[in-house]
Amino acid sequence: MAAPDLRAEVDSLLLQLLQDLEELEAKRAALNSRVEEGWFSLSKARYAMGAKSVGPLQYASRMEPQVCVYISEAQDGLQKFWLVRPSAQTPEEVGPREAALRRRKGLTGTPEPESFPALQDPLNWFGILVPHSLRQAQASFREGLQLAADMASLQIRIDWGRSQLRGLQEKLKQLEPESA
Amino acid sequence: IDFFPENFYFNVDHGYLEGLVQGCKAGLLTQQDYINLVQCETLEDVKIHLQTTDYGNFLDNQTNPLTVSKTDTEMRKKLCREFEYFRNHSLEPLSTVFTYMTYMIDNVILLMNGALQKKSVKEILVKCHPLGRFTEMEAANIAETPSDLFNAVQVETPLAPFFQDCMSENTLDELNIELLRSKLHEPYLEAVYEFCKNHGDVTAEIMCPILEFEADRRAFIITLNSFLYPEGLRLLAQAEDSDQMRRAADHDGVYKPLFGAVGGGSGGKTLEDVFCEREVHMNVLAFNRQFHYGVFYAYTKLKEQEMRNSVWIAACISQRHRTNINYTILNHIPY
């Protein structure tokens, strides 16, 4: 491959990398905000309901996840994180044309279509009528969750991009050992 | 000075306690105390500031690190000690007032929910409000289902009279148990109201409006919260949206200005804030009269509000949200 083509590829990779980094930083800031807001809303809920009414004492004895993480792997080895509801059994709904699908966090490893009980909203652990602040807290944390998955995907893409970049720069060096 | 002959006999039975509660009330956190607390940067600072108040060294025995939860627990313990002291030294009819002030209803509901979710009674007893214990609570050990518990409570506890008008049904699921809680509060508040009214005198003058306001406040808050949970809760609320609720309130001389004070946007007051301020105001006014039982109720409520305020400030400080503290608290203070 000619050096100019390689250089062009290096440039575009670098640009993509910088873009991804910028996006990652933005998402990180957003995640921090969501988490802060979530905890603040929880404090407001505690003010309204009583500090002991919003805490570990209210946890259900049997907890079921509302969200599971799927990792999909593309042909070039690039992995991506997806958030799905546990009842989404069929991998086709999850991600487009992936080679392999692996379940990371979920109820059990078995893929048989058992009928799951209707998903319990954890908000109900705290009562039937909960103050608005508690709902806001849940919404903030949910958004944060999506951001976390996006950030994980971005970080993998950045690492992959960096290794690609290194590879290309090696090739360049071999082609033009005298260039600065 | 209230010039009724009954007052001359009030002190025989209740004078010591009235003096005591007036003294305790003087020890409530003041505006200056709150200003100092709000300027703290860490929970350790909060602890130091509280040492200069009536709270004293209540956090001394806590292991590091100090948490908001521990602060709340210790404050509650202190309130319970004071309350139990008052209660144990009281004579009738003041003792009945103290019994009415307890949280037995909330505890029974907790026990029923626990039975529904098949949790161990030990687990639930931890959650129960210490100011709501009654001896028959231990009997919850043998109740397997919410219905058993319901029957046991009906027969054996001070709450029995309130259950009569409520559901006798066996479909005690989560929703119904929550509805039961609201339904129990009605006859309970009415019973307290009747007690105060029959006692007459200054106690009735002070307590009856407070209780009426409490009943209305509960109704408004439940209605407000239920707008986000419409199924099943139209039983409690006739209004179908907050506009209707507001229009209903407009007809009332007391509530119209309260609703008017609700600010828009995130910097404004919420309805709960506005109700809170009014409740604090009414409780403070109770202390301007002598020879009545309302002061004990008012003191307990003011102390609980103080706890909520302090824990809120502590939570904001520990989350480094100090700038957000001011927006409601300084209105929920007696002085």
PDB file of N, CA, C and O in Angstrom, chain A residues 36-37 39-53 57-61 120 124-125 127-132 135, chain B residues 69 72-73 76 117 119 126-127 174-175 178 222 225-226 228-229 233 236 276 305 308-309 311-312 315-316 319 321 324 327 329 332:
ATOM      1  N   GLU A  36     -25.238  12.330  40.196  1.00  0.00           N
ATOM      2  CA  GLU A  36     -25.415  13.347  41.241  1.00  0.00           C
ATOM      3  C   GLU A  36     -26.876  13.702  41.415  1.00  0.00           C
ATOM      4  O   GLU A  36     -27.381  13.800  42.531  1.00  0.00           O
ATOM      5  N   GLU A  37     -27.550  13.914  40.279  1.00  0.00           N
ATOM      6  CA  GLU A  37     -28.975  14.271  40.336  1.00  0.00           C
ATOM      7  C   GLU A  37     -29.768  13.158  40.990  1.00  0.00           C
ATOM      8  O   GLU A  37     -30.684  13.409  41.768  1.00  0.00           O
ATOM      9  N   TRP A  39     -28.801  10.908  43.232  1.00  0.00           N
ATOM     10  CA  TRP A  39     -28.613  10.890  44.678  1.00  0.00           C
ATOM     11  C   TRP A  39     -29.310  12.080  45.332  1.00  0.00           C
ATOM     12  O   TRP A  39     -29.873  11.973  46.417  1.00  0.00           O
ATOM     13  N   PHE A  40     -29.285  13.226  44.679  1.00  0.00           N
ATOM     14  CA  PHE A  40     -29.937  14.394  45.235  1.00  0.00           C
ATOM     15  C   PHE A  40     -31.436  14.174  45.310  1.00  0.00           C
ATOM     16  O   PHE A  40     -32.083  14.500  46.314  1.00  0.00           O
ATOM     17  N   SER A  41     -32.018  13.611  44.243  1.00  0.00           N
ATOM     18  CA  SER A  41     -33.457  13.315  44.266  1.00  0.00           C
ATOM     19  C   SER A  41     -33.783  12.305  45.352  1.00  0.00           C
ATOM     20  O   SER A  41     -34.827  12.393  45.996  1.00  0.00           O
ATOM     21  N   LEU A  42     -32.882  11.349  45.584  1.00  0.00           N
ATOM     22  CA  LEU A  42     -33.109  10.389  46.658  1.00  0.00           C
ATOM     23  C   LEU A  42     -33.157  11.098  48.002  1.00  0.00           C
ATOM     24  O   LEU A  42     -33.980  10.776  48.865  1.00  0.00           O
ATOM     25  N   SER A  43     -32.275  12.084  48.189  1.00  0.00           N
ATOM     26  CA  SER A  43     -32.301  12.831  49.451  1.00  0.00           C
ATOM     27  C   SER A  43     -33.619  13.563  49.610  1.00  0.00           C
ATOM     28  O   SER A  43     -34.188  13.624  50.700  1.00  0.00           O
ATOM     29  N   LYS A  44     -34.114  14.115  48.490  1.00  0.00           N
ATOM     30  CA  LYS A  44     -35.406  14.802  48.561  1.00  0.00           C
ATOM     31  C   LYS A  44     -36.508  13.821  48.922  1.00  0.00           C
ATOM     32  O   LYS A  44     -37.411  14.148  49.695  1.00  0.00           O
ATOM     33  N   ALA A  45     -36.422  12.630  48.357  1.00  0.00           N
ATOM     34  CA  ALA A  45     -37.433  11.620  48.666  1.00  0.00           C
ATOM     35  C   ALA A  45     -37.369  11.249  50.143  1.00  0.00           C
ATOM     36  O   ALA A  45     -38.390  11.057  50.802  1.00  0.00           O
ATOM     37  N   ARG A  46     -36.134  11.176  50.668  1.00  0.00           N
ATOM     38  CA  ARG A  46     -35.990  10.852  52.092  1.00  0.00           C
ATOM     39  C   ARG A  46     -36.570  11.962  52.959  1.00  0.00           C
ATOM     40  O   ARG A  46     -37.129  11.713  54.022  1.00  0.00           O
ATOM     41  N   TYR A  47     -36.441  13.198  52.516  1.00  0.00           N
ATOM     42  CA  TYR A  47     -37.018  14.317  53.267  1.00  0.00           C
ATOM     43  C   TYR A  47     -38.523  14.153  53.348  1.00  0.00           C
ATOM     44  O   TYR A  47     -39.140  14.369  54.386  1.00  0.00           O
ATOM     45  N   ALA A  48     -39.126  13.738  52.225  1.00  0.00           N
ATOM     46  CA  ALA A  48     -40.588  13.622  52.197  1.00  0.00           C
ATOM     47  C   ALA A  48     -41.081  12.375  52.916  1.00  0.00           C
ATOM     48  O   ALA A  48     -42.106  12.402  53.587  1.00  0.00           O
ATOM     49  N   MET A  49     -40.336  11.264  52.776  1.00  0.00           N
ATOM     50  CA  MET A  49     -40.867   9.992  53.261  1.00  0.00           C
ATOM     51  C   MET A  49     -40.258   9.541  54.581  1.00  0.00           C
ATOM     52  O   MET A  49     -40.742   8.602  55.188  1.00  0.00           O
ATOM     53  N   GLY A  50     -39.172  10.197  54.973  1.00  0.00           N
ATOM     54  CA  GLY A  50     -38.495   9.691  56.159  1.00  0.00           C
ATOM     55  C   GLY A  50     -37.221   8.991  55.725  1.00  0.00           C
ATOM     56  O   GLY A  50     -37.210   8.217  54.783  1.00  0.00           O
ATOM     57  N   ALA A  51     -36.124   9.291  56.414  1.00  0.00           N
ATOM     58  CA  ALA A  51     -34.824   8.774  55.985  1.00  0.00           C
ATOM     59  C   ALA A  51     -34.789   7.254  56.001  1.00  0.00           C
ATOM     60  O   ALA A  51     -34.097   6.622  55.204  1.00  0.00           O
ATOM     61  N   LYS A  52     -35.523   6.641  56.908  1.00  0.00           N
ATOM     62  CA  LYS A  52     -35.463   5.181  56.996  1.00  0.00           C
ATOM     63  C   LYS A  52     -36.398   4.513  55.997  1.00  0.00           C
ATOM     64  O   LYS A  52     -36.423   3.296  55.878  1.00  0.00           O
ATOM     65  N   SER A  53     -37.203   5.297  55.297  1.00  0.00           N
ATOM     66  CA  SER A  53     -38.153   4.687  54.359  1.00  0.00           C
ATOM     67  C   SER A  53     -37.583   4.526  52.972  1.00  0.00           C
ATOM     68  O   SER A  53     -38.234   3.949  52.109  1.00  0.00           O
ATOM     69  N   LEU A  57     -33.425  -1.159  53.812  1.00  0.00           N
ATOM     70  CA  LEU A  57     -34.480  -1.909  54.491  1.00  0.00           C
ATOM     71  C   LEU A  57     -35.640  -2.224  53.554  1.00  0.00           C
ATOM     72  O   LEU A  57     -36.426  -3.122  53.812  1.00  0.00           O
ATOM     73  N   GLN A  58     -35.750  -1.453  52.477  1.00  0.00           N
ATOM     74  CA  GLN A  58     -36.897  -1.643  51.582  1.00  0.00           C
ATOM     75  C   GLN A  58     -36.612  -2.619  50.443  1.00  0.00           C
ATOM     76  O   GLN A  58     -37.506  -2.904  49.661  1.00  0.00           O
ATOM     77  N   TYR A  59     -35.374  -3.088  50.366  1.00  0.00           N
ATOM     78  CA  TYR A  59     -35.057  -3.970  49.239  1.00  0.00           C
ATOM     79  C   TYR A  59     -35.934  -5.212  49.261  1.00  0.00           C
ATOM     80  O   TYR A  59     -36.208  -5.767  50.309  1.00  0.00           O
ATOM     81  N   ALA A  60     -36.347  -5.647  48.072  1.00  0.00           N
ATOM     82  CA  ALA A  60     -37.128  -6.882  47.982  1.00  0.00           C
ATOM     83  C   ALA A  60     -36.204  -8.053  48.274  1.00  0.00           C
ATOM     84  O   ALA A  60     -35.008  -7.995  48.000  1.00  0.00           O
ATOM     85  N   SER A  61     -36.776  -9.119  48.848  1.00  0.00           N
ATOM     86  CA  SER A  61     -35.922 -10.264  49.162  1.00  0.00           C
ATOM     87  C   SER A  61     -35.501 -10.974  47.898  1.00  0.00           C
ATOM     88  O   SER A  61     -34.477 -11.634  47.861  1.00  0.00           O
ATOM     89  N   GLN A 120     -41.187  -6.407  37.977  1.00  0.00           N
ATOM     90  CA  GLN A 120     -41.570  -5.545  39.085  1.00  0.00           C
ATOM     91  C   GLN A 120     -40.808  -4.238  39.007  1.00  0.00           C
ATOM     92  O   GLN A 120     -39.588  -4.267  38.911  1.00  0.00           O
ATOM     93  N   ASN A 124     -41.907   0.228  43.428  1.00  0.00           N
ATOM     94  CA  ASN A 124     -42.952  -0.281  44.305  1.00  0.00           C
ATOM     95  C   ASN A 124     -42.436  -0.811  45.631  1.00  0.00           C
ATOM     96  O   ASN A 124     -43.217  -1.036  46.558  1.00  0.00           O
ATOM     97  N   TRP A 125     -41.115  -1.035  45.731  1.00  0.00           N
ATOM     98  CA  TRP A 125     -40.583  -1.460  47.023  1.00  0.00           C
ATOM     99  C   TRP A 125     -40.838  -0.388  48.072  1.00  0.00           C
ATOM    100  O   TRP A 125     -40.868  -0.681  49.265  1.00  0.00           O
ATOM    101  N   GLY A 127     -43.451   1.699  48.222  1.00  0.00           N
ATOM    102  CA  GLY A 127     -44.844   2.059  48.448  1.00  0.00           C
ATOM    103  C   GLY A 127     -45.551   2.204  47.122  1.00  0.00           C
ATOM    104  O   GLY A 127     -44.947   2.200  46.060  1.00  0.00           O
ATOM    105  N   ILE A 128     -46.863   2.340  47.219  1.00  0.00           N
ATOM    106  CA  ILE A 128     -47.640   2.446  45.985  1.00  0.00           C
ATOM    107  C   ILE A 128     -47.622   3.886  45.495  1.00  0.00           C
ATOM    108  O   ILE A 128     -47.496   4.164  44.321  1.00  0.00           O
ATOM    109  N   LEU A 129     -47.743   4.802  46.445  1.00  0.00           N
ATOM    110  CA  LEU A 129     -47.739   6.215  46.055  1.00  0.00           C
ATOM    111  C   LEU A 129     -46.418   6.805  46.487  1.00  0.00           C
ATOM    112  O   LEU A 129     -46.211   7.047  47.665  1.00  0.00           O
ATOM    113  N   VAL A 130     -45.536   6.998  45.551  1.00  0.00           N
ATOM    114  CA  VAL A 130     -44.251   7.550  45.952  1.00  0.00           C
ATOM    115  C   VAL A 130     -44.143   8.984  45.460  1.00  0.00           C
ATOM    116  O   VAL A 130     -44.753   9.353  44.457  1.00  0.00           O
ATOM    117  N   PRO A 131     -43.358   9.777  46.169  1.00  0.00           N
ATOM    118  CA  PRO A 131     -43.244  11.175  45.751  1.00  0.00           C
ATOM    119  C   PRO A 131     -42.529  11.287  44.407  1.00  0.00           C
ATOM    120  O   PRO A 131     -41.790  10.399  43.997  1.00  0.00           O
ATOM    121  N   HIS A 132     -42.765  12.404  43.784  1.00  0.00           N
ATOM    122  CA  HIS A 132     -42.202  12.664  42.458  1.00  0.00           C
ATOM    123  C   HIS A 132     -40.682  12.555  42.463  1.00  0.00           C
ATOM    124  O   HIS A 132     -40.073  12.078  41.498  1.00  0.00           O
ATOM    125  N   ARG A 135     -39.355   9.142  41.720  1.00  0.00           N
ATOM    126  CA  ARG A 135     -39.446   8.794  40.299  1.00  0.00           C
ATOM    127  C   ARG A 135     -38.347   9.490  39.506  1.00  0.00           C
ATOM    128  O   ARG A 135     -37.769   8.925  38.579  1.00  0.00           O
TER     129      ARG A 135
ATOM    130  N   SER B  69     -27.017   8.579  57.594  1.00  0.00           N
ATOM    131  CA  SER B  69     -27.914   7.604  58.194  1.00  0.00           C
ATOM    132  C   SER B  69     -27.706   7.506  59.704  1.00  0.00           C
ATOM    133  O   SER B  69     -28.667   7.438  60.478  1.00  0.00           O
ATOM    134  N   ASP B  72     -29.235  10.484  61.403  1.00  0.00           N
ATOM    135  CA  ASP B  72     -30.681  10.351  61.489  1.00  0.00           C
ATOM    136  C   ASP B  72     -31.077   9.385  62.605  1.00  0.00           C
ATOM    137  O   ASP B  72     -31.971   9.670  63.411  1.00  0.00           O
ATOM    138  N   THR B  73     -30.386   8.253  62.674  1.00  0.00           N
ATOM    139  CA  THR B  73     -30.698   7.257  63.702  1.00  0.00           C
ATOM    140  C   THR B  73     -30.533   7.843  65.099  1.00  0.00           C
ATOM    141  O   THR B  73     -31.407   7.669  65.965  1.00  0.00           O
ATOM    142  N   ARG B  76     -33.163  10.333  65.990  1.00  0.00           N
ATOM    143  CA  ARG B  76     -34.433   9.701  66.273  1.00  0.00           C
ATOM    144  C   ARG B  76     -34.426   9.067  67.647  1.00  0.00           C
ATOM    145  O   ARG B  76     -35.408   9.116  68.385  1.00  0.00           O
ATOM    146  N   GLN B 117     -45.011 -10.344  51.734  1.00  0.00           N
ATOM    147  CA  GLN B 117     -43.797 -10.671  51.013  1.00  0.00           C
ATOM    148  C   GLN B 117     -43.022 -11.781  51.677  1.00  0.00           C
ATOM    149  O   GLN B 117     -41.879 -12.045  51.316  1.00  0.00           O
ATOM    150  N   LYS B 119     -41.567 -11.994  54.473  1.00  0.00           N
ATOM    151  CA  LYS B 119     -40.305 -11.642  55.104  1.00  0.00           C
ATOM    152  C   LYS B 119     -40.358 -12.056  56.561  1.00  0.00           C
ATOM    153  O   LYS B 119     -41.422 -12.171  57.152  1.00  0.00           O
ATOM    154  N   VAL B 126     -37.315  -4.343  62.660  1.00  0.00           N
ATOM    155  CA  VAL B 126     -36.245  -3.345  62.564  1.00  0.00           C
ATOM    156  C   VAL B 126     -36.747  -2.077  61.898  1.00  0.00           C
ATOM    157  O   VAL B 126     -36.379  -0.973  62.255  1.00  0.00           O
ATOM    158  N   LYS B 127     -37.618  -2.273  60.896  1.00  0.00           N
ATOM    159  CA  LYS B 127     -38.103  -1.118  60.140  1.00  0.00           C
ATOM    160  C   LYS B 127     -39.159  -0.336  60.885  1.00  0.00           C
ATOM    161  O   LYS B 127     -39.481   0.781  60.523  1.00  0.00           O
ATOM    162  N   GLU B 174     -50.716  -5.710  47.760  1.00  0.00           N
ATOM    163  CA  GLU B 174     -49.983  -4.477  48.061  1.00  0.00           C
ATOM    164  C   GLU B 174     -50.831  -3.241  47.932  1.00  0.00           C
ATOM    165  O   GLU B 174     -50.738  -2.325  48.730  1.00  0.00           O
ATOM    166  N   LEU B 175     -51.640  -3.215  46.879  1.00  0.00           N
ATOM    167  CA  LEU B 175     -52.436  -2.024  46.649  1.00  0.00           C
ATOM    168  C   LEU B 175     -53.440  -1.854  47.775  1.00  0.00           C
ATOM    169  O   LEU B 175     -53.614  -0.770  48.324  1.00  0.00           O
ATOM    170  N   GLU B 178     -51.948  -0.619  50.977  1.00  0.00           N
ATOM    171  CA  GLU B 178     -51.683   0.824  50.931  1.00  0.00           C
ATOM    172  C   GLU B 178     -52.973   1.606  51.123  1.00  0.00           C
ATOM    173  O   GLU B 178     -53.019   2.607  51.827  1.00  0.00           O
ATOM    174  N   ILE B 222     -51.742  12.800  48.947  1.00  0.00           N
ATOM    175  CA  ILE B 222     -52.063  11.505  48.336  1.00  0.00           C
ATOM    176  C   ILE B 222     -52.603  11.721  46.936  1.00  0.00           C
ATOM    177  O   ILE B 222     -52.231  11.038  45.988  1.00  0.00           O
ATOM    178  N   ASN B 225     -49.729  12.694  44.601  1.00  0.00           N
ATOM    179  CA  ASN B 225     -48.867  11.564  44.246  1.00  0.00           C
ATOM    180  C   ASN B 225     -49.581  10.566  43.363  1.00  0.00           C
ATOM    181  O   ASN B 225     -48.963   9.857  42.583  1.00  0.00           O
ATOM    182  N   SER B 226     -50.909  10.513  43.491  1.00  0.00           N
ATOM    183  CA  SER B 226     -51.626   9.497  42.742  1.00  0.00           C
ATOM    184  C   SER B 226     -51.844   9.885  41.297  1.00  0.00           C
ATOM    185  O   SER B 226     -52.225   9.059  40.487  1.00  0.00           O
ATOM    186  N   LEU B 228     -49.699  10.324  39.271  1.00  0.00           N
ATOM    187  CA  LEU B 228     -48.756   9.548  38.483  1.00  0.00           C
ATOM    188  C   LEU B 228     -49.068   8.068  38.570  1.00  0.00           C
ATOM    189  O   LEU B 228     -48.390   7.248  37.994  1.00  0.00           O
ATOM    190  N   TYR B 229     -50.083   7.710  39.292  1.00  0.00           N
ATOM    191  CA  TYR B 229     -50.429   6.313  39.474  1.00  0.00           C
ATOM    192  C   TYR B 229     -51.932   6.207  39.435  1.00  0.00           C
ATOM    193  O   TYR B 229     -52.596   5.992  40.439  1.00  0.00           O
ATOM    194  N   LEU B 233     -56.571   4.359  42.225  1.00  0.00           N
ATOM    195  CA  LEU B 233     -56.572   5.311  43.322  1.00  0.00           C
ATOM    196  C   LEU B 233     -57.583   6.405  43.145  1.00  0.00           C
ATOM    197  O   LEU B 233     -57.594   7.381  43.891  1.00  0.00           O
ATOM    198  N   LEU B 236     -59.627   7.337  46.212  1.00  0.00           N
ATOM    199  CA  LEU B 236     -59.221   8.329  47.192  1.00  0.00           C
ATOM    200  C   LEU B 236     -59.422   9.744  46.702  1.00  0.00           C
ATOM    201  O   LEU B 236     -59.676  10.639  47.474  1.00  0.00           O
ATOM    202  N   CYS B 276     -45.912  22.372  54.618  1.00  0.00           N
ATOM    203  CA  CYS B 276     -44.951  22.228  55.705  1.00  0.00           C
ATOM    204  C   CYS B 276     -44.850  23.521  56.497  1.00  0.00           C
ATOM    205  O   CYS B 276     -44.876  23.514  57.727  1.00  0.00           O
ATOM    206  N   GLN B 305     -39.780  17.718  62.427  1.00  0.00           N
ATOM    207  CA  GLN B 305     -39.447  18.585  61.301  1.00  0.00           C
ATOM    208  C   GLN B 305     -37.978  18.985  61.380  1.00  0.00           C
ATOM    209  O   GLN B 305     -37.281  19.035  60.369  1.00  0.00           O
ATOM    210  N   ARG B 308     -35.900  16.234  60.071  1.00  0.00           N
ATOM    211  CA  ARG B 308     -35.943  16.180  58.611  1.00  0.00           C
ATOM    212  C   ARG B 308     -35.043  17.255  58.030  1.00  0.00           C
ATOM    213  O   ARG B 308     -34.271  16.998  57.105  1.00  0.00           O
ATOM    214  N   ASN B 309     -35.150  18.476  58.585  1.00  0.00           N
ATOM    215  CA  ASN B 309     -34.323  19.572  58.098  1.00  0.00           C
ATOM    216  C   ASN B 309     -32.840  19.247  58.243  1.00  0.00           C
ATOM    217  O   ASN B 309     -32.056  19.428  57.323  1.00  0.00           O
ATOM    218  N   VAL B 311     -31.271  16.376  58.676  1.00  0.00           N
ATOM    219  CA  VAL B 311     -30.805  15.265  57.851  1.00  0.00           C
ATOM    220  C   VAL B 311     -30.694  15.706  56.397  1.00  0.00           C
ATOM    221  O   VAL B 311     -29.759  15.327  55.686  1.00  0.00           O
ATOM    222  N   TRP B 312     -31.611  16.546  55.961  1.00  0.00           N
ATOM    223  CA  TRP B 312     -31.543  17.065  54.588  1.00  0.00           C
ATOM    224  C   TRP B 312     -30.273  17.879  54.394  1.00  0.00           C
ATOM    225  O   TRP B 312     -29.544  17.716  53.415  1.00  0.00           O
ATOM    226  N   ALA B 315     -27.346  15.593  54.283  1.00  0.00           N
ATOM    227  CA  ALA B 315     -27.260  14.869  53.013  1.00  0.00           C
ATOM    228  C   ALA B 315     -26.700  15.773  51.921  1.00  0.00           C
ATOM    229  O   ALA B 315     -25.848  15.349  51.127  1.00  0.00           O
ATOM    230  N   CYS B 316     -27.171  17.031  51.891  1.00  0.00           N
ATOM    231  CA  CYS B 316     -26.669  17.958  50.873  1.00  0.00           C
ATOM    232  C   CYS B 316     -25.182  18.204  51.058  1.00  0.00           C
ATOM    233  O   CYS B 316     -24.424  18.245  50.093  1.00  0.00           O
ATOM    234  N   GLN B 319     -23.172  15.279  49.904  1.00  0.00           N
ATOM    235  CA  GLN B 319     -23.167  15.145  48.446  1.00  0.00           C
ATOM    236  C   GLN B 319     -22.607  16.387  47.774  1.00  0.00           C
ATOM    237  O   GLN B 319     -22.661  16.497  46.552  1.00  0.00           O
ATOM    238  N   HIS B 321     -23.754  19.431  47.696  1.00  0.00           N
ATOM    239  CA  HIS B 321     -24.780  20.213  47.008  1.00  0.00           C
ATOM    240  C   HIS B 321     -25.157  21.401  47.856  1.00  0.00           C
ATOM    241  O   HIS B 321     -26.322  21.772  47.911  1.00  0.00           O
ATOM    242  N   ASN B 324     -27.751  24.000  47.098  1.00  0.00           N
ATOM    243  CA  ASN B 324     -29.169  23.672  46.961  1.00  0.00           C
ATOM    244  C   ASN B 324     -29.905  23.631  48.280  1.00  0.00           C
ATOM    245  O   ASN B 324     -31.101  23.414  48.307  1.00  0.00           O
ATOM    246  N   TYR B 327     -33.024  26.284  49.514  1.00  0.00           N
ATOM    247  CA  TYR B 327     -34.267  26.626  48.839  1.00  0.00           C
ATOM    248  C   TYR B 327     -35.549  26.334  49.612  1.00  0.00           C
ATOM    249  O   TYR B 327     -36.526  27.011  49.446  1.00  0.00           O
ATOM    250  N   ILE B 329     -35.537  24.878  53.227  1.00  0.00           N
ATOM    251  CA  ILE B 329     -35.453  24.632  54.665  1.00  0.00           C
ATOM    252  C   ILE B 329     -35.723  25.856  55.496  1.00  0.00           C
ATOM    253  O   ILE B 329     -36.396  25.781  56.512  1.00  0.00           O
ATOM    254  N   HIS B 332     -38.979  26.265  56.986  1.00  0.00           N
ATOM    255  CA  HIS B 332     -39.601  25.244  57.819  1.00  0.00           C
ATOM    256  C   HIS B 332     -39.053  25.290  59.227  1.00  0.00           C
ATOM    257  O   HIS B 332     -38.806  24.282  59.844  1.00  0.00           O
TER     258      HIS B 332
END
